[in-house]
Coordinates of C-alpha atoms in Angstrom, one line a residue:
Chain C
X1 CA -7.4 11.5 -13.0
X2 CA -9.6 13.3 -10.5
X3 CA -10.4 9.8 -9.3
X4 CA -6.7 9.2 -8.5
X5 CA -6.7 12.4 -6.5
X6 CA -9.7 11.3 -4.5
X7 CA -7.9 8.1 -3.7
X8 CA -5.0 10.0 -2.4
X9 CA -7.5 11.8 -0.2
X10 CA -6.4 10.7 3.3
X11 CA -2.8 11.7 2.6
X12 CA -3.1 14.9 0.7
X13 CA -6.3 15.8 2.6
X14 CA -6.1 19.4 3.8
X15 CA -6.3 19.8 7.5
X16 CA -9.6 21.6 7.7
X17 CA -9.9 23.9 10.6
X18 CA -11.7 22.1 13.4
X19 CA -11.1 18.7 11.9
X20 CA -9.0 17.6 14.9
X21 CA -11.6 18.9 17.3
X22 CA -14.3 17.0 15.5
X23 CA -12.2 13.8 15.8
X24 CA -11.6 14.1 19.5
X25 CA -15.3 14.9 20.0
X26 CA -16.1 11.7 18.0
X27 CA -13.7 9.7 20.2
X28 CA -15.3 11.1 23.3
X29 CA -18.7 10.2 22.0
X30 CA -17.4 6.7 21.4
X31 CA -16.1 6.5 25.0
X32 CA -19.4 7.6 26.4
X33 CA -21.2 5.1 24.2
X34 CA -18.9 2.3 25.4
X35 CA -19.5 3.2 29.1
X36 CA -23.2 3.5 28.6
X37 CA -23.4 0.1 26.9
X38 CA -21.3 -1.6 29.6
X39 CA -23.4 0.0 32.3
X40 CA -26.6 -1.3 30.6
X41 CA -25.2 -4.8 30.4
X42 CA -24.3 -4.8 34.1
X43 CA -27.8 -3.6 35.0
X44 CA -29.3 -6.3 32.8
X45 CA -27.2 -9.0 34.4
X46 CA -28.1 -7.8 37.9
X47 CA -31.8 -7.7 37.0
X48 CA -31.7 -11.2 35.5
X49 CA -29.9 -12.4 38.7
X50 CA -32.4 -10.8 41.0
X51 CA -35.5 -11.9 38.9
X52 CA -34.3 -15.5 38.9
X53 CA -34.7 -15.7 42.6
X54 CA -35.6 -13.4 45.4
X55 CA -33.0 -14.7 47.7
X56 CA -29.6 -13.1 47.3
X57 CA -27.9 -16.5 47.3
X58 CA -27.7 -16.3 43.5
X59 CA -25.7 -13.1 43.4
X60 CA -23.5 -14.6 46.2
X61 CA -22.9 -17.6 44.0
X62 CA -22.0 -15.4 41.0
X63 CA -19.5 -13.6 43.2
X64 CA -18.2 -16.9 44.7
X65 CA -17.4 -18.3 41.2
X66 CA -16.0 -15.1 39.7
X67 CA -12.3 -15.9 40.4
X68 CA -12.7 -19.4 38.9
X69 CA -14.4 -18.1 35.8
X70 CA -12.0 -15.2 35.5
X71 CA -9.1 -17.7 35.4
X72 CA -10.9 -19.4 32.5
X73 CA -11.5 -16.0 30.8
X74 CA -7.8 -15.2 31.1
X75 CA -7.2 -18.4 29.0
X76 CA -9.6 -17.0 26.4
X77 CA -7.6 -13.8 26.3
X78 CA -4.2 -15.7 26.2
X79 CA -5.5 -18.0 23.3
X80 CA -6.8 -15.0 21.4
X81 CA -3.5 -13.1 21.8
X82 CA -1.5 -16.1 20.7
X83 CA -3.6 -16.6 17.7
X84 CA -3.7 -12.9 16.7
X85 CA 0.1 -12.6 17.1
X86 CA 1.1 -15.5 15.0
X87 CA -1.9 -15.1 12.7
X88 CA -0.9 -11.5 11.9
X89 CA 2.7 -12.5 11.1
X90 CA 1.4 -15.5 9.0
X91 CA -1.2 -13.3 7.3
X92 CA 1.2 -10.6 6.2
X93 CA 3.3 -13.2 4.4
X94 CA 0.4 -15.1 2.9
X95 CA -1.2 -11.8 1.9
X96 CA 2.0 -10.6 0.2
X97 CA 2.3 -14.0 -1.4
X98 CA -1.2 -13.6 -3.0
X99 CA 0.1 -10.6 -4.9
X100 CA 3.6 -12.0 -5.6
X101 CA 4.6 -11.6 -9.3
X102 CA 5.6 -15.2 -9.5
X103 CA 2.7 -17.6 -10.0
X104 CA 4.5 -20.3 -8.1
X105 CA 4.0 -18.2 -5.0
X106 CA 0.7 -16.4 -5.7
X107 CA -1.4 -19.4 -6.7
X108 CA -0.7 -21.5 -3.6
X109 CA -1.1 -18.4 -1.4
X110 CA -4.5 -17.7 -3.0
X111 CA -5.7 -21.3 -2.6
X112 CA -4.6 -21.5 1.0
X113 CA -6.2 -18.2 1.9
X114 CA -9.5 -19.1 0.2
X115 CA -9.6 -22.6 1.6
X116 CA -9.0 -21.7 5.2
X117 CA -11.1 -18.5 5.0
X118 CA -14.1 -20.5 4.0
X119 CA -13.7 -23.3 6.5
X120 CA -15.6 -23.5 9.8
X121 CA -13.5 -22.5 12.7
X122 CA -14.7 -25.4 14.8
X123 CA -13.7 -28.0 12.1
X124 CA -10.3 -26.4 11.9
X125 CA -10.0 -26.5 15.6
X126 CA -10.9 -30.3 15.7
X127 CA -8.4 -30.8 12.9
X128 CA -5.6 -29.1 14.8
X129 CA -6.4 -30.9 18.1
X130 CA -6.2 -34.3 16.5
X131 CA -3.4 -33.5 14.0
X132 CA -1.0 -32.0 16.5
X133 CA 0.9 -34.5 18.7
X134 CA -0.3 -34.8 22.3
X135 CA 3.4 -34.8 23.5
X136 CA 6.6 -33.7 22.0
X137 CA 10.1 -34.8 22.8
X138 CA 12.8 -32.1 22.8
X139 CA 16.3 -33.2 23.9
X140 CA 15.1 -36.2 25.8
X141 CA 12.5 -34.3 27.7
X142 CA 8.8 -35.0 27.0
X143 CA 6.5 -32.0 27.0
X144 CA 2.8 -32.2 26.9
X145 CA 1.2 -29.7 24.6
X146 CA -1.7 -28.3 26.7
X147 CA -5.1 -28.5 25.0
X148 CA -5.4 -24.7 25.2
X149 CA -2.2 -24.3 23.2
X150 CA -3.3 -26.7 20.6
X151 CA -6.6 -24.9 20.4
X152 CA -4.8 -21.6 20.1
X153 CA -2.8 -23.0 17.1
X154 CA -6.1 -24.1 15.7
X155 CA -7.4 -20.5 15.9
X156 CA -4.3 -19.2 14.3
X157 CA -5.1 -20.8 11.0
X158 CA -8.4 -19.0 10.2
X159 CA -6.8 -15.8 11.5
X160 CA -3.9 -16.2 9.1
X161 CA -6.3 -16.7 6.2
X162 CA -8.6 -13.8 7.1
X163 CA -5.7 -11.4 7.7
X164 CA -4.2 -12.5 4.4
X165 CA -7.3 -11.2 2.7
X166 CA -7.1 -7.9 4.7
X167 CA -3.4 -7.5 3.7
X168 CA -4.2 -8.2 0.0
X169 CA -7.1 -5.8 -0.1
X170 CA -5.1 -3.0 1.6
X171 CA -2.1 -3.6 -0.7
X172 CA -4.3 -3.4 -3.8
X173 CA -5.9 -0.2 -2.5
X174 CA -2.6 1.6 -2.8
X175 CA -2.7 3.6 -6.0
X176 CA -0.7 2.0 -8.9
X177 CA 1.3 5.2 -9.2
X178 CA 3.1 4.3 -5.9
X179 CA 4.2 0.9 -7.4
X180 CA 5.3 2.6 -10.6
X181 CA 7.2 5.4 -8.8
X182 CA 9.0 2.8 -6.7
X183 CA 9.8 0.7 -9.8
X184 CA 11.1 3.7 -11.7
X185 CA 13.5 4.3 -8.8
X186 CA 14.9 0.8 -9.1
X187 CA 13.0 -0.9 -6.2
X188 CA 12.4 -4.6 -6.6
X189 CA 9.0 -6.1 -5.9
X190 CA 9.8 -7.1 -2.3
X191 CA 11.5 -3.8 -1.5
X192 CA 8.5 -1.9 -3.0
X193 CA 6.2 -3.8 -0.7
X194 CA 8.2 -3.4 2.5
X195 CA 9.4 0.2 2.0
X196 CA 6.6 1.8 0.1
X197 CA 3.3 -0.2 0.1
X198 CA 3.0 -2.0 3.5
X199 CA 3.8 1.1 5.6
X200 CA 1.0 2.9 3.9
X201 CA -1.3 -0.1 4.5
X202 CA -1.1 -0.1 8.3
X203 CA -3.7 2.7 8.7
X204 CA -6.1 0.9 6.4
X205 CA -5.5 -2.5 7.9
X206 CA -5.9 -1.4 11.6
X207 CA -9.8 -1.3 11.7
X208 CA -10.4 -4.7 10.0
X209 CA -7.6 -6.2 12.1
X210 CA -9.2 -5.1 15.3
X211 CA -12.5 -6.4 14.1
X212 CA -10.9 -9.7 13.3
X213 CA -9.4 -9.8 16.8
X214 CA -12.9 -9.2 18.4
X215 CA -14.3 -12.0 16.3
X216 CA -11.4 -14.3 17.3
X217 CA -11.9 -13.6 21.0
X218 CA -15.6 -14.4 20.7
X219 CA -14.8 -17.7 19.0
X220 CA -12.4 -18.8 21.7
X221 CA -15.1 -20.6 23.8
X222 CA -15.1 -23.1 21.0
X223 CA -12.0 -24.5 22.8
X224 CA -14.2 -25.7 25.6
X225 CA -15.4 -28.5 23.2
X226 CA -11.8 -29.8 23.0
X227 CA -11.2 -29.6 26.7
X228 CA -9.4 -26.3 27.3
X229 CA -10.3 -25.0 30.7
X230 CA -11.5 -21.6 29.5
X231 CA -14.3 -19.4 30.7
X232 CA -17.2 -21.4 29.2
X233 CA -15.8 -24.7 30.5
X234 CA -15.4 -23.2 34.0
X235 CA -18.8 -21.7 33.9
X236 CA -20.3 -25.2 33.2
X237 CA -18.1 -26.6 36.0
X238 CA -19.5 -24.0 38.3
X239 CA -23.1 -24.8 37.3
X240 CA -22.5 -28.5 37.9
X241 CA -21.0 -27.8 41.3
X242 CA -23.9 -25.6 42.4
X243 CA -26.5 -27.9 40.8
X244 CA -29.0 -25.1 41.0
X245 CA -31.0 -24.7 37.8
X246 CA -32.0 -21.1 38.8
X247 CA -28.3 -20.2 38.4
X248 CA -28.3 -21.2 34.8
X249 CA -29.5 -18.0 33.1
X250 CA -27.8 -15.5 35.4
X251 CA -24.4 -17.3 35.2
X252 CA -24.4 -17.4 31.4
X253 CA -25.6 -13.8 31.2
X254 CA -22.8 -12.9 33.6
X255 CA -20.3 -14.7 31.3
X256 CA -21.7 -13.0 28.2
X257 CA -21.3 -9.7 29.8
X258 CA -17.6 -10.3 30.2
X259 CA -17.1 -11.0 26.5
X260 CA -19.2 -8.0 25.7
X261 CA -17.3 -5.7 28.0
X262 CA -14.0 -6.9 26.5
X263 CA -15.0 -6.9 22.9
X264 CA -17.4 -3.9 22.6
X265 CA -14.8 -1.2 23.2
X266 CA -12.5 -2.8 20.6
X267 CA -15.4 -2.9 18.1
X268 CA -16.3 0.7 18.9
X269 CA -12.7 1.9 18.7
X270 CA -12.2 0.2 15.3
X271 CA -15.4 1.9 14.1
X272 CA -14.0 5.2 15.2
X273 CA -10.7 4.5 13.4
X274 CA -12.6 3.6 10.3
X275 CA -14.5 6.8 10.3
X276 CA -11.3 8.7 10.9
X277 CA -9.4 7.0 8.0
X278 CA -12.3 7.0 5.7
X279 CA -11.6 8.7 2.4
X280 CA -13.1 12.2 2.7
Chain X
X1 CA 22.0 -0.1 -39.7
X2 CA 25.5 -0.3 -38.3
X3 CA 26.6 -0.6 -34.8
X4 CA 28.2 2.9 -34.7
X5 CA 25.0 4.5 -35.8
X6 CA 23.1 2.6 -33.1
X7 CA 25.6 3.8 -30.4
X8 CA 25.7 7.4 -31.4
X9 CA 22.3 8.0 -29.9
X10 CA 21.9 7.8 -26.1
X11 CA 18.3 6.7 -26.1
X12 CA 17.3 4.7 -29.1
X13 CA 13.9 3.1 -30.0
X14 CA 13.7 1.0 -33.1
X15 CA 10.4 -0.1 -34.6
X16 CA 8.6 -0.4 -31.3
X17 CA 5.2 -2.0 -31.2
X18 CA 2.9 -2.2 -28.2
X19 CA -0.8 -3.1 -27.8
X20 CA -3.0 -3.1 -24.8
X21 CA -5.3 -6.0 -25.4
X22 CA -6.7 -5.5 -28.9
X23 CA -5.9 -1.8 -29.1
X24 CA -2.5 -1.0 -30.6
X25 CA -0.8 2.0 -28.9
X26 CA 2.5 2.1 -30.6
X27 CA 2.8 1.0 -34.2
X28 CA 6.4 1.1 -35.2
X29 CA 8.0 3.9 -33.2
X30 CA 11.6 4.8 -33.9
X31 CA 13.4 7.6 -32.1
X32 CA 17.0 8.6 -31.6
X33 CA 17.9 11.0 -28.8
X34 CA 21.4 12.2 -28.3
X35 CA 23.0 13.0 -25.0
X36 CA 22.2 16.4 -23.7
X37 CA 19.3 16.9 -26.1
X38 CA 16.0 18.3 -24.9
X39 CA 13.1 16.6 -26.6
X40 CA 9.5 17.5 -26.4
X41 CA 6.9 15.0 -27.6
X42 CA 3.5 16.4 -28.4
X43 CA 0.4 14.9 -29.9
X44 CA -3.3 14.2 -29.3
X45 CA -4.3 12.2 -26.2
X46 CA -4.1 8.5 -26.8
X47 CA -1.4 8.9 -29.4
X48 CA 1.1 6.9 -27.3
X49 CA 3.2 9.7 -25.9
X50 CA 3.2 8.5 -22.4
X51 CA 3.6 4.9 -23.4
X52 CA 6.8 5.8 -25.2
X53 CA 8.3 7.1 -22.0
X54 CA 7.0 4.2 -20.0
X55 CA 8.7 1.8 -22.5
X56 CA 12.0 3.6 -22.3
X57 CA 12.3 3.0 -18.5
X58 CA 10.8 -0.5 -18.8
X59 CA 7.6 0.2 -16.8
X60 CA 5.7 -1.1 -19.8
X61 CA 7.1 -4.2 -21.6
X62 CA 6.9 -3.9 -25.4
X63 CA 5.6 -6.5 -27.9
X64 CA 8.2 -6.0 -30.6
X65 CA 11.1 -3.9 -31.4
X66 CA 14.3 -2.7 -29.7
X67 CA 15.1 -0.1 -27.0
X68 CA 18.5 0.9 -25.8
X69 CA 19.6 3.4 -23.2
X70 CA 23.3 4.1 -23.2
X71 CA 24.8 0.6 -23.1
X72 CA 21.7 -1.0 -21.6
X73 CA 19.4 -3.1 -23.7
X74 CA 16.0 -2.3 -22.2
X75 CA 14.3 -5.0 -24.1
X76 CA 16.8 -7.7 -23.0
X77 CA 15.5 -10.5 -20.8
X78 CA 18.3 -10.0 -18.3
X79 CA 17.6 -6.3 -17.9
X80 CA 19.3 -4.9 -14.8
X81 CA 16.5 -2.6 -13.5
X82 CA 18.8 -0.9 -11.0
X83 CA 21.3 0.0 -13.6
X84 CA 18.5 1.3 -15.9
X85 CA 17.1 3.5 -13.1
X86 CA 20.5 4.9 -12.5
X87 CA 20.5 6.0 -16.2
X88 CA 17.0 7.3 -16.6
X89 CA 14.7 8.9 -14.0
X90 CA 11.1 9.6 -14.4
X91 CA 8.7 12.3 -13.2
X92 CA 5.0 11.5 -13.3
X93 CA 1.9 13.5 -13.9
X94 CA 0.5 12.6 -10.5
X95 CA 3.9 13.2 -8.7
X96 CA 3.6 9.8 -7.0
X97 CA 5.5 10.9 -3.9
X98 CA 5.4 8.5 -1.0
X99 CA 2.9 10.0 1.4
X100 CA 4.3 8.2 4.5
X101 CA 7.8 9.7 4.1
X102 CA 9.1 13.2 4.6
X103 CA 10.2 15.3 1.6
X104 CA 13.9 14.6 2.4
X105 CA 13.2 10.9 2.8
X106 CA 11.4 10.8 -0.5
X107 CA 14.4 12.3 -2.3
X108 CA 17.0 10.3 -0.5
X109 CA 15.5 6.8 0.1
X110 CA 16.1 5.2 -3.3
X111 CA 19.9 6.2 -3.6
X112 CA 20.4 4.8 -0.1
X113 CA 18.2 1.7 -0.4
X114 CA 18.6 0.8 -4.1
X115 CA 21.9 2.2 -5.1
X116 CA 23.4 1.5 -1.6
X117 CA 25.2 4.8 -1.6
X118 CA 26.6 6.4 1.5
X119 CA 23.8 7.8 3.7
X120 CA 25.3 11.1 4.7
X121 CA 26.5 11.8 1.2
X122 CA 23.1 11.1 -0.2
X123 CA 21.4 13.3 2.4
X124 CA 23.8 16.2 1.6
X125 CA 23.0 15.8 -2.0
X126 CA 19.2 15.5 -1.4
X127 CA 19.3 18.7 0.7
X128 CA 21.3 20.5 -2.1
X129 CA 18.7 19.3 -4.6
X130 CA 15.9 20.5 -2.5
X131 CA 17.4 24.0 -2.2
X132 CA 17.9 23.9 -6.0
X133 CA 14.2 23.4 -6.5
X134 CA 13.6 26.1 -3.8
X135 CA 12.2 23.7 -1.2
X136 CA 15.1 23.5 1.2
X137 CA 12.8 24.7 4.0
X138 CA 10.3 21.9 3.4
X139 CA 12.7 19.0 3.9
X140 CA 10.9 17.7 7.0
X141 CA 7.4 18.3 5.7
X142 CA 5.2 15.5 4.4
X143 CA 4.0 15.5 0.7
X144 CA 0.4 15.9 1.9
X145 CA 1.3 19.3 3.3
X146 CA 2.7 20.7 0.1
X147 CA 0.9 22.2 -2.9
X148 CA 0.8 20.4 -6.2
X149 CA 3.6 22.5 -7.7
X150 CA 5.8 21.9 -4.7
X151 CA 5.1 18.2 -4.7
X152 CA 6.1 18.0 -8.4
X153 CA 9.3 19.9 -7.7
X154 CA 10.1 17.3 -4.9
X155 CA 9.4 14.6 -7.5
X156 CA 12.0 16.2 -9.8
X157 CA 14.5 16.4 -7.0
X158 CA 13.8 12.7 -6.2
X159 CA 14.5 11.8 -9.8
X160 CA 17.7 13.9 -9.9
X161 CA 19.0 12.4 -6.7
X162 CA 19.4 9.1 -8.5
X163 CA 22.0 11.0 -10.6
X164 CA 20.5 9.8 -13.9
X165 CA 21.9 10.7 -17.3
X166 CA 18.4 11.4 -18.6
X167 CA 15.0 12.3 -17.2
X168 CA 11.6 11.5 -18.6
X169 CA 8.9 14.0 -17.8
X170 CA 5.4 12.6 -18.3
X171 CA 2.9 15.5 -18.6
X172 CA 4.3 16.8 -15.3
X173 CA 2.3 20.0 -15.4
X174 CA -1.1 18.5 -16.5
X175 CA -2.4 18.0 -13.0
X176 CA -1.3 21.4 -11.7
X177 CA -3.3 24.5 -11.2
X178 CA -2.3 27.2 -13.7
X179 CA -0.4 29.4 -11.3
X180 CA 1.9 26.5 -10.3
X181 CA 2.8 25.4 -13.9
X182 CA 5.4 28.2 -14.2
X183 CA 7.4 27.2 -11.1
X184 CA 7.7 23.6 -12.3
X185 CA 8.6 24.5 -15.9
X186 CA 11.3 26.9 -14.5
X187 CA 12.9 24.0 -12.7
X188 CA 12.8 21.8 -15.8
X189 CA 14.3 24.6 -17.9
X190 CA 17.2 24.9 -15.4
X191 CA 17.9 21.2 -15.5
X192 CA 17.8 21.2 -19.3
X193 CA 20.2 24.1 -19.5
X194 CA 22.7 22.2 -17.3
X195 CA 23.0 19.6 -20.0
X196 CA 20.7 16.9 -18.7
X197 CA 19.0 14.8 -21.4
X198 CA 15.3 15.5 -21.1
X199 CA 12.4 13.7 -22.8
X200 CA 9.3 15.8 -22.1
X201 CA 5.8 14.9 -22.9
X202 CA 3.8 18.1 -22.6
X203 CA 0.9 20.1 -23.7
X204 CA 2.7 23.4 -22.9
X205 CA 3.4 24.6 -26.5
X206 CA 5.1 27.8 -25.4
X207 CA 7.5 25.9 -23.2
X208 CA 8.2 23.3 -25.8
X209 CA 8.9 25.9 -28.4
X210 CA 11.4 27.7 -26.2
X211 CA 13.1 24.8 -24.3
X212 CA 13.2 22.0 -26.8
X213 CA 16.1 21.2 -29.2
X214 CA 13.8 19.0 -31.2
X215 CA 10.1 18.3 -31.3
X216 CA 8.4 14.9 -32.0
X217 CA 4.8 14.8 -33.0
X218 CA 2.9 11.5 -32.5
X219 CA -0.5 10.5 -33.7
X220 CA -2.1 7.1 -33.8
X221 CA 0.9 5.3 -32.4
X222 CA 3.4 6.5 -34.9
X223 CA 5.9 9.4 -35.1
X224 CA 4.4 11.7 -37.7
X225 CA 7.1 14.3 -37.8
X226 CA 10.3 15.4 -36.0
X227 CA 11.9 18.8 -36.4
X228 CA 13.6 21.6 -34.5
X229 CA 10.9 23.7 -32.8
X230 CA 11.3 26.8 -35.1
X231 CA 10.6 25.0 -38.3
X232 CA 8.2 22.6 -36.5
X233 CA 5.9 25.4 -35.4
X234 CA 6.5 27.7 -38.3
X235 CA 5.9 25.3 -41.1
X236 CA 4.9 21.8 -40.1
X237 CA 5.2 19.4 -43.1
X238 CA 2.5 16.9 -42.3
X239 CA -1.2 17.6 -42.6
X240 CA -1.9 15.9 -39.2
X241 CA 0.7 18.1 -37.5
X242 CA -0.8 21.2 -39.0
X243 CA -4.4 20.4 -38.0
X244 CA -3.2 19.5 -34.4
X245 CA -1.2 22.7 -34.1
X246 CA -4.1 24.8 -35.4
X247 CA -6.2 23.4 -32.6
X248 CA -3.8 24.0 -29.7
X249 CA -2.1 27.2 -30.7

């Protein structure tokens, strides 16, 4: 039973004097680490740019193409937000489905989760691109589904599957006593999940969810293969327009630094949350 | 057995069998508990005491036998869980309060969400019950901020707020520090004196002797002996009861 108590740790954990200060100190340290890392990357990019050629034309080219690439990067962000939004909603339902007491729901949920979690993202992306119609007719009007939107739908599928596993794991980590207490108060399975179990899971799911989002964003350049005009596509367009091979390395380094600057704080923040929520 | 006999008891178990995998836990348990009775079940660990309670409120399905609470057939396939939970409440060894809800929400949420009772009425009742267990001032605290004894008293208030006709207490003081056992037992004693049917699994022999109307002794998945506490403790009939009591008293 002492084990049970340990699992209750984060909830019944006594607020040790100084615990809060230590947390804020840790967050500050994380912030400093993030800033330092970003600064390092910027310096590296500049050094690469300068070493690639003594004339400042290269840096000028980088600056010239920045708005164009930024427009592409915005699409990466939009695709990732689309996929994480619908992927989270889908993942909650699929994850709950995996633990449903009826086999008719749990077995298909498990199969779907495992299948799509163990499928390469790029293949799923191709599948979605070719499976989804190019155009849809709604009320006599014909709408073209942009390739970025189809790609975003393609990214949603692995996010659903991965988040489904996160939800399942978090729900199973809730002590069985909570389920029993709810049951002894007359709660049905679904009520137990929505009123008792899931609200307690949010804290546990947040770090892996943020992790998943960072992985998702880093995967979005895959959409360049299927013709979405995102950051990587635009970077290649810029390279072709400049037709200067010396620009190759600095430009890609520049692009990489964007992803790093966007993703690293998220990763760092999720690590900080993990430490904070870890069972003491 | 006739129907009138069956109906005279409020909680009735008849020849209940239950195994977990290959290990039998209950091997033909029969009990009859009348309304308003205070029952203490004692016995060595692993003798099936807790399982009996968990079978009564359908947390554990049984393999064979028959359980009835009031007019509800617990073993029936079409069991109405809500109706059963309105009849019997349960208090657990590990309290099992919901850590993300305040004390007041813990006590009031099930009557509001499950029994669909009027919110303000339930909240009034919950506050009254919290004062009754001397925790009126902790209504807005979270369970994690309370001591074990306080959490267990909240758990008792939560069970009472469902307005059950019987409460099952599953070793409710076993996880508590010694100085907190008394405050919880005091609350249980009060509830029992008000006429609530109580089925108490406990290791607190002193409490059992003084609070119970009747004792049950279980060993190896069967009821070995049942008697009023005076004769139960003074001259136990069965050899197994005698050897158990000699160890714990």
